XYZ file of C-alpha atoms in Angstrom:
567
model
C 0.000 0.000 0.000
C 1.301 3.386 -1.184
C 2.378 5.695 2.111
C 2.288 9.307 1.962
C 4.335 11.661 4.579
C 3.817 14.619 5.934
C 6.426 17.015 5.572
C 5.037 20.589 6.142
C 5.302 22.508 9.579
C 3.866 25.186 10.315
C 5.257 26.166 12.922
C 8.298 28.130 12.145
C 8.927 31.923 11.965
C 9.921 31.379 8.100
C 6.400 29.787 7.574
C 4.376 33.383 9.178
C 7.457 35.252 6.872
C 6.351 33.664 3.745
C 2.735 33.749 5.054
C 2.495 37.793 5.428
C 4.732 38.259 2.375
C 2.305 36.420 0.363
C -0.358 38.342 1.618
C 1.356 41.326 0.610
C 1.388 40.078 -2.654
C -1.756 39.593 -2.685
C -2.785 42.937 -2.077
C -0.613 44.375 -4.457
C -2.630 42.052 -7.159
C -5.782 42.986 -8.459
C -8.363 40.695 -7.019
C -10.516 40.621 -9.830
C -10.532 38.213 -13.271
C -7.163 37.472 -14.119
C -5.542 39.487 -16.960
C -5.507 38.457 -20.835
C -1.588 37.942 -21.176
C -0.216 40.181 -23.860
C 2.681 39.460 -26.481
C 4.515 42.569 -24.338
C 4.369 41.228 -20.773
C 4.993 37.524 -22.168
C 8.411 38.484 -23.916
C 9.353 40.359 -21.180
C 8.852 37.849 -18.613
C 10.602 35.261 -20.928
C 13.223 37.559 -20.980
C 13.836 37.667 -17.200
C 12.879 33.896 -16.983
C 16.627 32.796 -16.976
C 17.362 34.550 -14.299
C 13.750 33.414 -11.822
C 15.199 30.080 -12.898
C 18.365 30.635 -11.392
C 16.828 32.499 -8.027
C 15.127 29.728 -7.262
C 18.187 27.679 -6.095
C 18.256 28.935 -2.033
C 21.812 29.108 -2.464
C 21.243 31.872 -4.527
C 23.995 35.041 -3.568
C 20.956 37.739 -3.317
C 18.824 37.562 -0.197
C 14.880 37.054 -0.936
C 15.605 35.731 -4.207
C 13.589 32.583 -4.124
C 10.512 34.574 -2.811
C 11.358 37.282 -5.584
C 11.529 34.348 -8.272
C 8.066 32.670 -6.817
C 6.386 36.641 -7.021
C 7.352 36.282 -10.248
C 6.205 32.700 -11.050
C 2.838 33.707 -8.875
C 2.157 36.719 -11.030
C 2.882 35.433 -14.316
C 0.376 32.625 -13.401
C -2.727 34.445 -12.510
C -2.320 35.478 -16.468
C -4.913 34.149 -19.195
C -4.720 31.717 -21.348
C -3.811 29.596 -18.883
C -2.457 26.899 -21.306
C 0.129 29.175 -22.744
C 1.309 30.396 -18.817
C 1.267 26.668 -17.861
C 3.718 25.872 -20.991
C 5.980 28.016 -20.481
C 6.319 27.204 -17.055
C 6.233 23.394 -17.916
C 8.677 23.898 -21.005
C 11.305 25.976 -18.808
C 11.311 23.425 -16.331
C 10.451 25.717 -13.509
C 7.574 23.342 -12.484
C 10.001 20.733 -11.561
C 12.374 23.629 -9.637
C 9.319 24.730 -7.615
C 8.140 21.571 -6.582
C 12.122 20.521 -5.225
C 12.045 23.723 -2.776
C 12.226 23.303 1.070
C 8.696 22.782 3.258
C 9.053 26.659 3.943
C 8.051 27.463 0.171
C 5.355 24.634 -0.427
C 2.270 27.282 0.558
C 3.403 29.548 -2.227
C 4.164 26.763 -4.589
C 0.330 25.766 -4.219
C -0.721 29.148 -5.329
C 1.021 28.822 -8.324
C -0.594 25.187 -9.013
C -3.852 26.178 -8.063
C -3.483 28.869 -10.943
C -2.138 26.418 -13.435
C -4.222 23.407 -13.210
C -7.112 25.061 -14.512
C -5.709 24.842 -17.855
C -6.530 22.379 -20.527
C -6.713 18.563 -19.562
C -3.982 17.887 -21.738
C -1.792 20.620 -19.477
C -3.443 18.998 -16.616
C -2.420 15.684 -17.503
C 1.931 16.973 -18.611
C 1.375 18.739 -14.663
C 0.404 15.590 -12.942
C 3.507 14.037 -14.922
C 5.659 16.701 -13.665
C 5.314 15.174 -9.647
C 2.680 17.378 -9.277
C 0.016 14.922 -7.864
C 2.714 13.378 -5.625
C 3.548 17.492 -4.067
C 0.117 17.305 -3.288
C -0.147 13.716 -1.926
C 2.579 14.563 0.243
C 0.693 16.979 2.284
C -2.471 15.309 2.009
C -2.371 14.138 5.583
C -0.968 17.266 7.104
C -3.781 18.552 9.242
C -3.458 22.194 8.622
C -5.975 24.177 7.388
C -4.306 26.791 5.051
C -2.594 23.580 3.662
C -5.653 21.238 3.204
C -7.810 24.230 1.024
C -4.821 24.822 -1.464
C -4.361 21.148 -1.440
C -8.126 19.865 -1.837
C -8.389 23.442 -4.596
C -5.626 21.366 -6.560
C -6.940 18.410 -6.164
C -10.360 19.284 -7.317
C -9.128 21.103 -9.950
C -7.473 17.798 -11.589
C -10.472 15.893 -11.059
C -12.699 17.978 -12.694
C -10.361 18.426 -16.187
C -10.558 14.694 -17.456
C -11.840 11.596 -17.104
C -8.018 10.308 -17.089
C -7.052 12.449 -14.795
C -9.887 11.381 -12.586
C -8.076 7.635 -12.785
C -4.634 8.636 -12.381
C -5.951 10.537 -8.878
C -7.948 7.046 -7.876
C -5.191 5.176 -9.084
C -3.227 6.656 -6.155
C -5.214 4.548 -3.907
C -6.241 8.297 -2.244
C -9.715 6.699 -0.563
C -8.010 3.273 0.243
C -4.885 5.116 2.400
C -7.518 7.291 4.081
C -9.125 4.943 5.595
C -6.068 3.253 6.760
C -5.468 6.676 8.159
C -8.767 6.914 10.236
C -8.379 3.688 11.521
C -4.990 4.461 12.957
C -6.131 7.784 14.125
C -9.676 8.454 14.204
C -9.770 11.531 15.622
C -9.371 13.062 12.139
C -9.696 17.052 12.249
C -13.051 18.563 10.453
C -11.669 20.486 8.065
C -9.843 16.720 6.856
C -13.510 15.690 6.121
C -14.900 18.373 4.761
C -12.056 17.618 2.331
C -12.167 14.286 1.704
C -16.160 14.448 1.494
C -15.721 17.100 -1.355
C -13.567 15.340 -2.806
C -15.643 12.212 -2.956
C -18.523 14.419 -4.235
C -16.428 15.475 -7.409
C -16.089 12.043 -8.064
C -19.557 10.997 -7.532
C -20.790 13.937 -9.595
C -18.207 13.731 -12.757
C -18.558 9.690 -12.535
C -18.291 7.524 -14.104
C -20.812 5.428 -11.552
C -21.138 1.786 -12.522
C -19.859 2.881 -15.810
C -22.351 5.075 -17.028
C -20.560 8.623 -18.635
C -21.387 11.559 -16.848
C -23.060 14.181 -18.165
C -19.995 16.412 -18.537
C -17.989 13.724 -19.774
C -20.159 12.732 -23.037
C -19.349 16.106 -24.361
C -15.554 15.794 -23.761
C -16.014 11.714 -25.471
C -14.831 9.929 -22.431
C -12.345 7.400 -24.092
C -12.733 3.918 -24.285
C -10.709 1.618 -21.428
C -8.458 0.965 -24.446
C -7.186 4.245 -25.434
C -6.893 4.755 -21.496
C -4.502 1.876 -20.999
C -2.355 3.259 -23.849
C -2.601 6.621 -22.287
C -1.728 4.979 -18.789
C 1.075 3.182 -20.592
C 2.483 6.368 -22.362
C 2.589 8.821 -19.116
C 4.178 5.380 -17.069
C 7.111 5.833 -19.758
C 7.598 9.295 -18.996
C 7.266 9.273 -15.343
C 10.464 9.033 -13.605
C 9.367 10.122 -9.962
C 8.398 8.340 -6.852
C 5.803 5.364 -7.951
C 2.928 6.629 -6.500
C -0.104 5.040 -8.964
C -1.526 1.653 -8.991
C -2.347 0.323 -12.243
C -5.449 -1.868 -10.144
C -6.850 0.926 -8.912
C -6.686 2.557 -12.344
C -8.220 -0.238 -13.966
C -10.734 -0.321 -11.011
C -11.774 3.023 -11.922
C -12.223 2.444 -15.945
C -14.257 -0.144 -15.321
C -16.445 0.685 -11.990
C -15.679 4.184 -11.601
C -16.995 5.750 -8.513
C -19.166 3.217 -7.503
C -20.835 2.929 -4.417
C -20.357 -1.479 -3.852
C -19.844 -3.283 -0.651
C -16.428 -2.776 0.465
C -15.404 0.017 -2.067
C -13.536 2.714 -0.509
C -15.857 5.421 -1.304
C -18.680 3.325 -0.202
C -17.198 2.740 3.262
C -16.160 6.468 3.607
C -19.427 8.259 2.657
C -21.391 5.417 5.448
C -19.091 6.761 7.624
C -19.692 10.359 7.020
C -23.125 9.805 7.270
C -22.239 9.878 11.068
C -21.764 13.227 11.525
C -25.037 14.337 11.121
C -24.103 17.842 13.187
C -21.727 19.280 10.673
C -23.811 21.128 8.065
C -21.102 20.505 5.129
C -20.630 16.884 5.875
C -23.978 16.219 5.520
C -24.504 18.748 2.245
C -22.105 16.427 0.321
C -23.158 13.212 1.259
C -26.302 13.982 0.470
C -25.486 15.493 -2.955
C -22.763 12.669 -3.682
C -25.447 9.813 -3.378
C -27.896 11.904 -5.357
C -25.261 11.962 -8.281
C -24.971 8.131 -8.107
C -28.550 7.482 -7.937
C -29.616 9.855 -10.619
C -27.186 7.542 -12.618
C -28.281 4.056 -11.269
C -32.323 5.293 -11.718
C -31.643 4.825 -15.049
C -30.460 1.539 -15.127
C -31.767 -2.040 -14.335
C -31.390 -3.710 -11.506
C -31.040 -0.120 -9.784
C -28.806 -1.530 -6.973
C -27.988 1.349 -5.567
C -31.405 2.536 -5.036
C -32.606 -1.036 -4.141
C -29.541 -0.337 -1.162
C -30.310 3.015 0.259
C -34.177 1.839 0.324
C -33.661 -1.730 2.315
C -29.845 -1.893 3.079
C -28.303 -1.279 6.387
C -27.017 2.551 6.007
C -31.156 3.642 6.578
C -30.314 5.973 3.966
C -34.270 6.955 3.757
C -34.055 7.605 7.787
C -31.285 9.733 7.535
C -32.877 11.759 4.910
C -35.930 12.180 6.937
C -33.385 13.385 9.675
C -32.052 16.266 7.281
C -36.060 16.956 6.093
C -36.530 17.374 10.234
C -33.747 19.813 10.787
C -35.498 22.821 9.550
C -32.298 23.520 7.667
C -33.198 24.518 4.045
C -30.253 23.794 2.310
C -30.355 20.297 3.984
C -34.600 20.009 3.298
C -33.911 20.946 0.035
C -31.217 18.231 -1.057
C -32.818 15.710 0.790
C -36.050 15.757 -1.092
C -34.001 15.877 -4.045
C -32.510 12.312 -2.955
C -35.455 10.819 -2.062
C -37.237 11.754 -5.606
C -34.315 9.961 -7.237
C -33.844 6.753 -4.757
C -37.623 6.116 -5.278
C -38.067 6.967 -9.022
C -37.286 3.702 -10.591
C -40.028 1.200 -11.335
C -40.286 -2.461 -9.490
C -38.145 -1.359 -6.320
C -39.399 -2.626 -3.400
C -38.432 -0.349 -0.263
C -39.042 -0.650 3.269
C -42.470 0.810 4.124
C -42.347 1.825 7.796
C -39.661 3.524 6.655
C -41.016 5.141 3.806
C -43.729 5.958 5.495
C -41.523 7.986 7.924
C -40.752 9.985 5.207
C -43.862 10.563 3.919
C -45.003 12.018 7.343
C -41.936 13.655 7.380
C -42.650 15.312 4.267
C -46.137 15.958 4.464
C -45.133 17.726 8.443
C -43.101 19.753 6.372
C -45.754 20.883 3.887
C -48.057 21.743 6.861
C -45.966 23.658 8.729
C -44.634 25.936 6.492
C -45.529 27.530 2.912
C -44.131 28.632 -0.465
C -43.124 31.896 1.357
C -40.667 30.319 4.239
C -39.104 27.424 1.582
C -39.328 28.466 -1.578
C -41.450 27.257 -4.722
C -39.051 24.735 -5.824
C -38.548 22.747 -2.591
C -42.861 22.528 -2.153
C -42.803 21.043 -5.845
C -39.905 18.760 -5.169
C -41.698 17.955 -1.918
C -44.476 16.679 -3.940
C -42.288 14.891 -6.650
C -40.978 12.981 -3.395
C -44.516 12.141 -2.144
C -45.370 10.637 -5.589
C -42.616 8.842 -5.765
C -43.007 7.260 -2.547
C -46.276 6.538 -3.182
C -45.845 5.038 -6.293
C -43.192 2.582 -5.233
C -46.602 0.759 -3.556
C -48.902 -0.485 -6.031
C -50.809 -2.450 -3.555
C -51.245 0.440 -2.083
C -50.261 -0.391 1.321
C -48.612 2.277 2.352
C -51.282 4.012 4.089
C -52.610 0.483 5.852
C -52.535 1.769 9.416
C -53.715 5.408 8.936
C -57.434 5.911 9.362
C -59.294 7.359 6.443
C -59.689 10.728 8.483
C -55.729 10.939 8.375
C -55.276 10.357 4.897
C -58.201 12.641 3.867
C -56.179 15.589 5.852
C -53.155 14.570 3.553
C -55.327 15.091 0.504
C -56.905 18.332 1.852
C -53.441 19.336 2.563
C -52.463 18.750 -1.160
C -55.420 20.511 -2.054
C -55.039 23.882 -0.449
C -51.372 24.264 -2.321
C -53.293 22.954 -5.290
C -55.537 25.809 -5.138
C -53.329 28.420 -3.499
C -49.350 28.298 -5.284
C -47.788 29.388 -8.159
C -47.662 27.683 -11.063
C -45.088 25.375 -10.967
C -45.960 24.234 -7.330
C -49.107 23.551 -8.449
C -48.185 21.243 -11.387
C -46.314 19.274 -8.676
C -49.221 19.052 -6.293
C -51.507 17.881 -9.098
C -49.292 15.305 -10.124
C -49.394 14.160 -6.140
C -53.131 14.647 -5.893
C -54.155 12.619 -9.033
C -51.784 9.842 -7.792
C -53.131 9.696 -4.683
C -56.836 10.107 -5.810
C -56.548 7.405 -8.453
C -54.757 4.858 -6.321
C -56.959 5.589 -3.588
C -60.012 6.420 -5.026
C -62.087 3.739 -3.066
C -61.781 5.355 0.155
C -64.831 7.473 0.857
C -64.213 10.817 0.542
C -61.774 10.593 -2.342
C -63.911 10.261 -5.700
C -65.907 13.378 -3.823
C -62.742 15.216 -3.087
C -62.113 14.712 -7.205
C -65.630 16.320 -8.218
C -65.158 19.193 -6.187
C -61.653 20.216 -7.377
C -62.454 19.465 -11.022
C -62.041 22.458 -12.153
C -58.573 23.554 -11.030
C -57.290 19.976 -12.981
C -58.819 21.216 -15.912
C -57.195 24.616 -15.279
C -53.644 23.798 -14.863
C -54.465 20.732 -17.899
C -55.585 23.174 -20.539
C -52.746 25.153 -19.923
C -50.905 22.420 -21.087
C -48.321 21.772 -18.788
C -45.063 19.824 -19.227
C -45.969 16.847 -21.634
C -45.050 14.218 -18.387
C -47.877 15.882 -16.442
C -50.577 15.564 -19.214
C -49.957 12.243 -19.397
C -50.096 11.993 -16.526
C -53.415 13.427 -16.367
C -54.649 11.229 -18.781
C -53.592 8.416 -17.366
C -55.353 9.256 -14.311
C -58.888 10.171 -15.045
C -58.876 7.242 -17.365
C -58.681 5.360 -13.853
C -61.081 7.402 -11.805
C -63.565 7.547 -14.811
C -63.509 3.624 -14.875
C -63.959 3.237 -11.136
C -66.772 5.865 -11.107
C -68.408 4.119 -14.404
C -68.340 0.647 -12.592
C -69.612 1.928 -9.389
C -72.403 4.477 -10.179
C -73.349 3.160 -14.249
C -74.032 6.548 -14.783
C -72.281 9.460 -16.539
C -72.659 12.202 -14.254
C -68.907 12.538 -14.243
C -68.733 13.021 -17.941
C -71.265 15.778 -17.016
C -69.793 17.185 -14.384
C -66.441 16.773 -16.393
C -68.141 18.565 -19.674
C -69.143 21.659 -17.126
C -66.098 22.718 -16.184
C -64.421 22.380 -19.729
C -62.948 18.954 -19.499
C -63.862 18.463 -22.722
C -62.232 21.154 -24.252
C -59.049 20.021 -22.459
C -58.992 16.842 -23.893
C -59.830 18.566 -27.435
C -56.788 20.399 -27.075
C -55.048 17.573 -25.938
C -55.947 15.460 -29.227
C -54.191 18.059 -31.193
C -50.737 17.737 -29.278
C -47.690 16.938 -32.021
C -46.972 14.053 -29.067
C -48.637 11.140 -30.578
C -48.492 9.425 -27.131
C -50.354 12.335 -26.020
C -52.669 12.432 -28.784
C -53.673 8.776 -28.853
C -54.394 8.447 -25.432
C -56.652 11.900 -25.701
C -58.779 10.220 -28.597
C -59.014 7.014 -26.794
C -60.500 9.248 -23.685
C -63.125 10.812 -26.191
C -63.697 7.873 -27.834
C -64.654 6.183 -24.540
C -66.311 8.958 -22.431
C -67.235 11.822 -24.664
C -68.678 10.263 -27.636
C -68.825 6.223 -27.041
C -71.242 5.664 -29.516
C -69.372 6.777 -32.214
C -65.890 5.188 -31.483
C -64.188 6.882 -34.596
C -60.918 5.178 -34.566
C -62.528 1.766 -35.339
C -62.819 0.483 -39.108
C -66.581 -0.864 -40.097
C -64.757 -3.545 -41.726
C -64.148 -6.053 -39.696
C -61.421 -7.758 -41.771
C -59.252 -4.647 -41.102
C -59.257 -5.076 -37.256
C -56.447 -7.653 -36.948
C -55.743 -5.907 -33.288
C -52.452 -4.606 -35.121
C -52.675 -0.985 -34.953
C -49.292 1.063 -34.314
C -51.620 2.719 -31.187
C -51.129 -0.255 -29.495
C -47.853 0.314 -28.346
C -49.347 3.597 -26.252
C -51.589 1.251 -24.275
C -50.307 0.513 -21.726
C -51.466 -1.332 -18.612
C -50.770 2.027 -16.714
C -49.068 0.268 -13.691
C -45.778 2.117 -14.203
C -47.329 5.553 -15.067
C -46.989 7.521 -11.705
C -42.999 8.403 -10.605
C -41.082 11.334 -11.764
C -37.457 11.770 -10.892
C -34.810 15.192 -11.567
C -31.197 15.455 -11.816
C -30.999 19.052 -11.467
């Protein structure tokens, strides 16, 4: 296992010397963008680059001169394009002078890195070859503060640039020696995991996570695990510092990236973070790191990872009901966002005490506050989560042990932001109320509840919402107009339905250029407006072979009721 040592101090009268001189450089910089680099200040700093170069030996006659060759380096850094600063400074070998200075230098040395590694990836990757990545490594474990946000800046800057630079970080074994770290100290410093739990959040968000691209990554045409090896094999070639990559872990990474399996690093980390549920930032990055991997995993069968935080032993959906409880809105607000994605995909089958903890939870949180206090996006989201929830219970068991009076608060709940929100919270809430209506819609009170808010469905339909919603809505009163039809035989719900311009709403929604849309709006009419005439049907029989390219938009309507974001 690769060992890293920690070499800086802090403690030494040089350190607070280069510490206030580099604040005094600082303020003798203009704070703002950094400055286009011109042909003029280029030449001239090539010009006195000879001489930086040979300043930065301390043995150097002329007192200051390292710290007057590292101003130099500093400044000509903060320059754009960033590619061109970085090459020169690559191409002069300077990089490689920097990085051999004494522990008294390293702070100002990570200024300068921090400025160059947001260059190109290809720059990135020629910096990493340089013994970069190993400076950096070998203060990873000093617990100083000043040292750990230049160091984690670096390091995130890396990550983010490539998806090979992403491998040759994991192939360090970075999460494996941390952990050997805790357990031989676990009285690790805050500010350490706030950095390591960032860090595992760039690498849950840029992926890839059970080797699905990221988003970011299938515009920069992630390579294939072939072209990686040979990349692998070409910078191995050219490396000529301390071995600190494992060609494992790289491989690993190609092929799992940052996965969350039993007994992965990151895996074992993040359930450990998960215990310090008083830190604020802790618990802001696990939660967004696991929403990054289950965005992913929602998307693909057998949706292990959502299957896990619903039923496995981290009570993922607990702890999320503990951030929706803290009255925190940053927390509230990415812990809805989790929930909508752990619950979105179809045929999971989570816990439902616990799930039903979270629907309380939720719907606690929707009574005691309003659009006003958290916002218009968290109330829809809110919803999103209910329906999700809900939906992940087709036998509809969720409610079992609630009276009828408890869940006909719920709905009157839902119905007072249905009638009383803006727009787009009200979109969510209808989505929640016809889900709950339609699955529930033979407990007494509900089928009522659905005549008497008619109109505000056909109000927020006709505007035509987002085309998700309308179906949606079809697929919805197709359900509660069946039940009603086969309890009552009658068609004062078509009535009813006709009176407050449901009609018109499905007219409009026949003409939608969504054919899914459209065929499902003409199979409504055809059923409930104007049965008798059933205009989709030929009068000759022999043409009805039951073959019609419609077919494929009916469906059985079991699947038709979750909604999931990755915003």
């Amino acid at each position: 296992m690769i060992e890293y040592k920690a070499s800086f101090q802090n403690n030494t009268n040089k350190f607070q010397q280069i510490i206030e001189y580099l604040n005094e450089i600082e303020n003798n910089i203009n704070n703002g963008p950094p400055k286009e680099l011109t042909p003029t200040l280029y030449h001239s700093f090539y010009h006195e680059l000879p001489l930086f170069l040979k300043q930065l030996n301390p043995q150097y006659e002329q007192p200051d001169a390292v710290l007057n060759a590292i101003q130099a380096f500093y400044q000509f850094s903060r320059y754009n394009p960033k590619d061109k600063v970085a090459r020169l400074i690559l191409n002069s070998g300077a990089l490689e002078k920097l990085l051999s200075l004494n522990s008294d230098y390293r702070v100002m040395v990570y200024h300068i890195l921090n400025e160059i590694t947001t260059a190109s990836h290809e720059v990135v990757i020629e910096i990493i070859q340089k013994g970069a990545l190993g400076f950096c490594l070998d203060d990873f474990f000093t617990f100083d503060p000043t040292i750990n946000e230049f160091v984690l800046k670096i390091f995130l800057n890396m990550v983010k640039s490539s998806f090979l630079a992403r491998a040759l970080v994991y192939s360090t074994g970075i999460f494996h020696v941390f952990l050997q770290k805790i357990e031989n100290n676990p009285a690790v410093p805050l500010k350490m995991l706030h950095f390591i739990s960032e860090l595992i959040l760039v690498f849950c968000c840029f992926g890839p996570s059970r080797g699905i691209p990221l988003f970011a990554d299938e515009f920069l045409n992630q390579p294939s695990n072939e072209v990686s090896l040979n990349n692998w094999n070409t910078i191995m070639e050219n490396y000529f510092l301390a071995n600190i990559f494992n060609r494992d872990y790289f491989i690993e990474f190609l092929e799992n990236g940052a996965t969350f399996i039993s007994g992965s690093p990151i895996a074992i980390i993040l359930s450990n973070l998960m215990k310090y549920d008083k830190d604020q930032t802790i618990q802001m990055n696990v939660l967004r790191s696991f929403r990054y991997l289950a965005s992913r995993d929602a998307q693909v069968k057998p949706y292990d990872l959502c299957q896990f935080l619903l039923k496995g032993p981290l009570n993922f959906v607990s702890y999320a009901s503990f951030c929706i409880e803290s009255k925190v809105i940053p927390l509230i607000d990415l812990a809805i966002k989790d929930l909508i994605c752990i619950y979105s995909p179809f045929h999971i089958s989570p816990d439902r005490l616990v799930s039903k903890d979270a629907v309380d939870f939720i719907f606690a949180l929707l009574k005691n506050n309003n659009t006003e206090k958290l916002g218009t996006i968290i109330i829809k989201n809110a919803a999103l989560a209910l329906n999700n929830i809900i939906a992940s219970f087709p036998n509809r068991d969720l409610f079992e042990d609630d009276e009828e009076k408890e869940i006909l608060e719920k709905l009157d709940l839902i119905v007072s932001y249905l009638h009383n929100s803006p727009f787009n919270v009200q979109c969510g809430m209808l989505w929640l109320y016809l889900n709950l209506v339609s699955n529930y819609i033979q407990i007494e009170g509900f089928l009522t509840s659905f005549k008497n808010n008619l109109d505000i469905i056909v109000d927020i339909g006709s505007s035509f919402p987002d085309e998700s919603l309308v179906l949606m809505i079809m697929r919805c009163l197709k359900r509660i107009f069946d039940y009603d039809e086969r309890k009552t035989g009658s068609s004062k719900l078509q009535d009813l339905f006709d009176g407050v311009g449901g009609f018109s709403m499905i007219s409009l929604f026949w003409e939608s250029k969504n054919a899914e849309i459209a065929h499902k709006a003409e199979k409504f009419y055809d059923k409930y407006i104007c049965p008798d005439l059933q205009l989709n049907v030929d009068l000759n029989p022999e043409n009805n072979t039951g073959n019609n390219d419609d077919d494929k938009y009916d469906d059985d309507d079991d699947d038709y009721a979750s909604f999931w974001i990755n915003d």
